C-alpha positions as semicolon CSV with decimal commas, in nm:
position;residue;x (nm);y (nm);z (nm)
1;X;-0,064;2,702;2,082
2;X;-0,338;2,728;1,843
3;X;-0,627;2,455;1,845
4;X;-0,444;2,253;1,546
5;X;-0,079;2,264;1,626
6;X;-0,241;2,111;1,981
7;X;-0,387;1,840;1,774
8;X;-0,095;1,750;1,557
9;X;0,149;1,723;1,872
10;X;-0,150;1,526;2,041
11;X;-0,187;1,242;1,744
12;X;0,245;1,272;1,711
13;X;0,262;1,196;2,121
14;X;0,009;0,890;1,978
15;X;0,219;0,794;1,689
16;X;0,534;0,743;1,869
17;X;0,372;0,570;2,188
18;X;0,141;0,319;1,970
19;X;0,373;0,322;1,668
20;X;0,223;0,012;1,477
21;X;-0,177;-0,042;1,614
22;X;-0,192;0,397;1,453
23;X;-0,055;0,313;1,171
24;X;-0,264;0,049;1,146
25;X;-0,558;0,226;1,179
26;X;-0,458;0,521;0,962
27;X;-0,397;0,234;0,642
28;X;-0,758;0,076;0,704
29;X;-0,887;0,391;0,642
30;X;-0,676;0,483;0,410
31;X;-0,784;0,220;0,214
32;X;-1,099;0,128;0,267
33;X;-1,173;0,614;0,120
34;X;-0,903;0,495;-0,131
35;X;-1,145;0,181;-0,230
36;X;-1,495;0,382;-0,240
37;X;-1,309;0,671;-0,432
38;X;-1,229;0,414;-0,668
39;X;-1,553;0,209;-0,670
40;X;-1,737;0,561;-0,674
41;X;-1,548;0,773;-0,889
42;X;-1,318;0,536;-1,113
43;X;-1,537;0,272;-1,134
44;X;-1,851;0,451;-1,136
45;X;-2,083;0,222;-0,907
46;X;-2,385;0,312;-0,833
47;X;-2,322;0,101;-0,502
48;X;-2,061;0,039;-0,267
49;X;-1,919;-0,298;-0,248
50;X;-1,872;-0,262;0,126
51;X;-1,736;-0,633;0,117
52;X;-1,420;-0,505;-0,091
53;X;-1,367;-0,193;0,122
54;X;-1,383;-0,406;0,400
55;X;-1,144;-0,653;0,252
56;X;-0,924;-0,382;0,157
57;X;-0,906;-0,161;0,510
58;X;-0,853;-0,538;0,675
59;X;-0,545;-0,599;0,424
60;X;-0,364;-0,254;0,565
61;X;-0,429;-0,320;0,952
62;X;-0,368;-0,634;0,933
63;X;-0,051;-0,703;0,716
64;X;0,063;-0,333;0,544
65;X;0,104;-0,129;0,861
66;X;0,220;-0,413;1,112
67;X;0,474;-0,531;0,804
68;X;0,641;-0,257;0,747
69;X;0,594;-0,061;1,085
70;X;0,863;-0,370;1,229
71;X;1,096;-0,357;0,882
72;X;1,145;0,001;0,861
73;X;1,221;0,022;1,261
74;X;1,416;-0,272;1,192
75;X;1,638;-0,138;0,875
76;X;1,682;0,232;1,091
77;X;1,856;0,009;1,343
78;X;2,082;-0,160;1,047
79;X;2,169;0,157;0,841
80;X;2,099;0,434;1,020
81;X;2,040;0,745;0,892
82;X;2,281;0,826;0,687
83;X;2,256;0,912;0,331
84;X;2,364;0,627;0,190
85;X;2,167;0,434;0,401
86;X;1,857;0,602;0,253
87;X;1,984;0,533;-0,071
88;X;1,967;0,112;0,079
89;X;1,628;0,157;0,219
90;X;1,449;0,285;-0,082
91;X;1,683;0,047;-0,318
92;X;1,573;-0,256;-0,070
93;X;1,176;-0,101;-0,051
94;X;1,091;-0,044;-0,432
95;X;1,319;-0,343;-0,578
96;X;1,334;-0,644;-0,346
97;X;1,016;-0,628;-0,095
98;X;0,749;-0,451;-0,294
99;X;0,797;-0,699;-0,572
100;X;0,898;-1,042;-0,410
101;X;0,738;-0,973;-0,114
102;X;0,421;-0,689;-0,104
103;X;0,257;-0,762;-0,474
104;X;0,265;-1,165;-0,397
105;X;0,108;-1,130;-0,052
106;X;-0,179;-0,910;-0,146
107;X;-0,188;-1,104;-0,453
108;X;-0,205;-1,377;-0,299
109;X;-0,499;-1,247;-0,035
110;X;-0,693;-1,119;-0,264
111;X;-0,686;-1,442;-0,417
112;X;-0,806;-1,589;-0,059
113;X;-0,998;-1,284;0,032
114;X;-1,214;-1,230;-0,257
115;X;-1,214;-1,615;-0,358
116;X;-1,041;-1,540;-0,733
117;X;-0,893;-1,869;-0,662
118;X;-0,567;-2,018;-0,847
119;X;-0,692;-1,906;-1,179
120;X;-0,754;-1,562;-1,017
121;X;-0,360;-1,550;-0,856
122;X;-0,224;-1,697;-1,155
123;X;-0,406;-1,412;-1,403
124;X;-0,238;-1,152;-1,122
125;X;0,052;-1,315;-1,139
126;X;0,091;-1,330;-1,491
127;X;-0,010;-1,053;-1,665
128;X;-0,042;-0,778;-1,382
129;X;0,281;-0,786;-1,169
130;X;0,468;-0,648;-1,415
131;X;0,303;-0,333;-1,551
132;X;0,172;-0,321;-1,136
133;X;0,560;-0,333;-1,051
134;X;0,628;-0,071;-1,267
135;X;0,391;0,162;-1,169
136;X;0,427;0,056;-0,813
137;X;0,857;0,219;-0,905
138;X;0,725;0,549;-1,024
139;X;0,540;0,612;-0,779
140;X;0,669;0,508;-0,462
141;X;1,033;0,565;-0,537
142;X;1,053;0,922;-0,511
143;X;0,766;0,879;-0,164
144;X;0,969;0,640;0,019
145;X;1,292;0,852;-0,067
146;X;1,142;1,179;0,102
147;X;1,008;0,899;0,408
148;X;1,376;0,808;0,426
149;X;1,582;1,136;0,385
150;X;1,289;1,428;0,583
151;X;1,032;1,201;0,764
152;X;1,101;1,085;1,163
153;X;1,077;0,745;1,175
154;X;0,813;0,699;1,427
155;X;0,600;0,917;1,137
156;X;0,698;0,735;0,829
157;X;0,464;0,452;0,795
158;X;0,226;0,761;0,777
159;X;0,379;0,934;0,557
160;X;0,359;0,669;0,340
161;X;0,028;0,576;0,398
162;X;-0,082;0,902;0,278
163;X;0,042;0,847;-0,063
164;X;-0,125;0,484;-0,036
165;X;-0,430;0,659;-0,040
166;X;-0,382;0,741;-0,427
167;X;-0,215;0,449;-0,448
168;X;-0,514;0,220;-0,340
169;X;-0,747;0,414;-0,570
170;X;-0,488;0,268;-0,851
171;X;-0,489;-0,060;-0,686
172;X;-0,889;-0,087;-0,655
173;X;-0,891;0,033;-0,987
174;X;-0,632;-0,193;-1,135
175;X;-0,780;-0,514;-0,975
176;X;-1,203;-0,479;-0,997
177;X;-1,224;-0,146;-1,162
178;X;-1,228;-0,324;-1,551
179;X;-0,794;-0,218;-1,595
180;X;-0,733;-0,544;-1,544
181;X;-0,883;-0,650;-1,880
182;X;-0,784;-0,333;-2,059
183;X;-0,419;-0,462;-1,993
184;X;-0,524;-0,824;-2,072
185;X;-0,668;-0,706;-2,383
186;X;-0,274;-0,498;-2,442
187;X;-0,064;-0,767;-2,308
188;X;-0,259;-1,127;-2,405
189;X;-0,584;-1,026;-2,637
190;X;-0,643;-1,385;-2,670
191;X;-0,653;-1,510;-2,333
192;X;-0,964;-1,588;-2,145
193;X;-1,064;-1,447;-1,755
């Protein structure tokens, strides 16, 4: 057995035994790295805002991984693993959970953690919600289809979190990198920030 395959075997065993914890560690790491890349490469900031990065890492650790780990396990028990089940899981994930739980919860978390207040929450929900849900569908429908159809249940959240790396850069850029202002200029040029 090669060194690399032994590492993968050990990671697989840890993921089976400590499903939520391993997913949480992966999510927090990926979201933190994605935010740092967004700050340095997309937003071209000279210094990293470590409090912001911590906010994203904490969100991944405390909400994203535990919530989706438990939800996907529940769906596996309720729907099984058929082709119809894959369709139901993808539909629920992308057309119910994400737009009506995931994004509103994220915007509420962001309003509290980053001290944006109710004005920031209203602005995000009013102007960014629609474009974010649309962009989310373009990325997550194909990825969640692959995850529910081909990835073993104990590795699904890990797989989707690897896709979350790209999504974290997008969300960090939307949330802090000037994308908010660009979208607001397009949809409501007269609205003050």
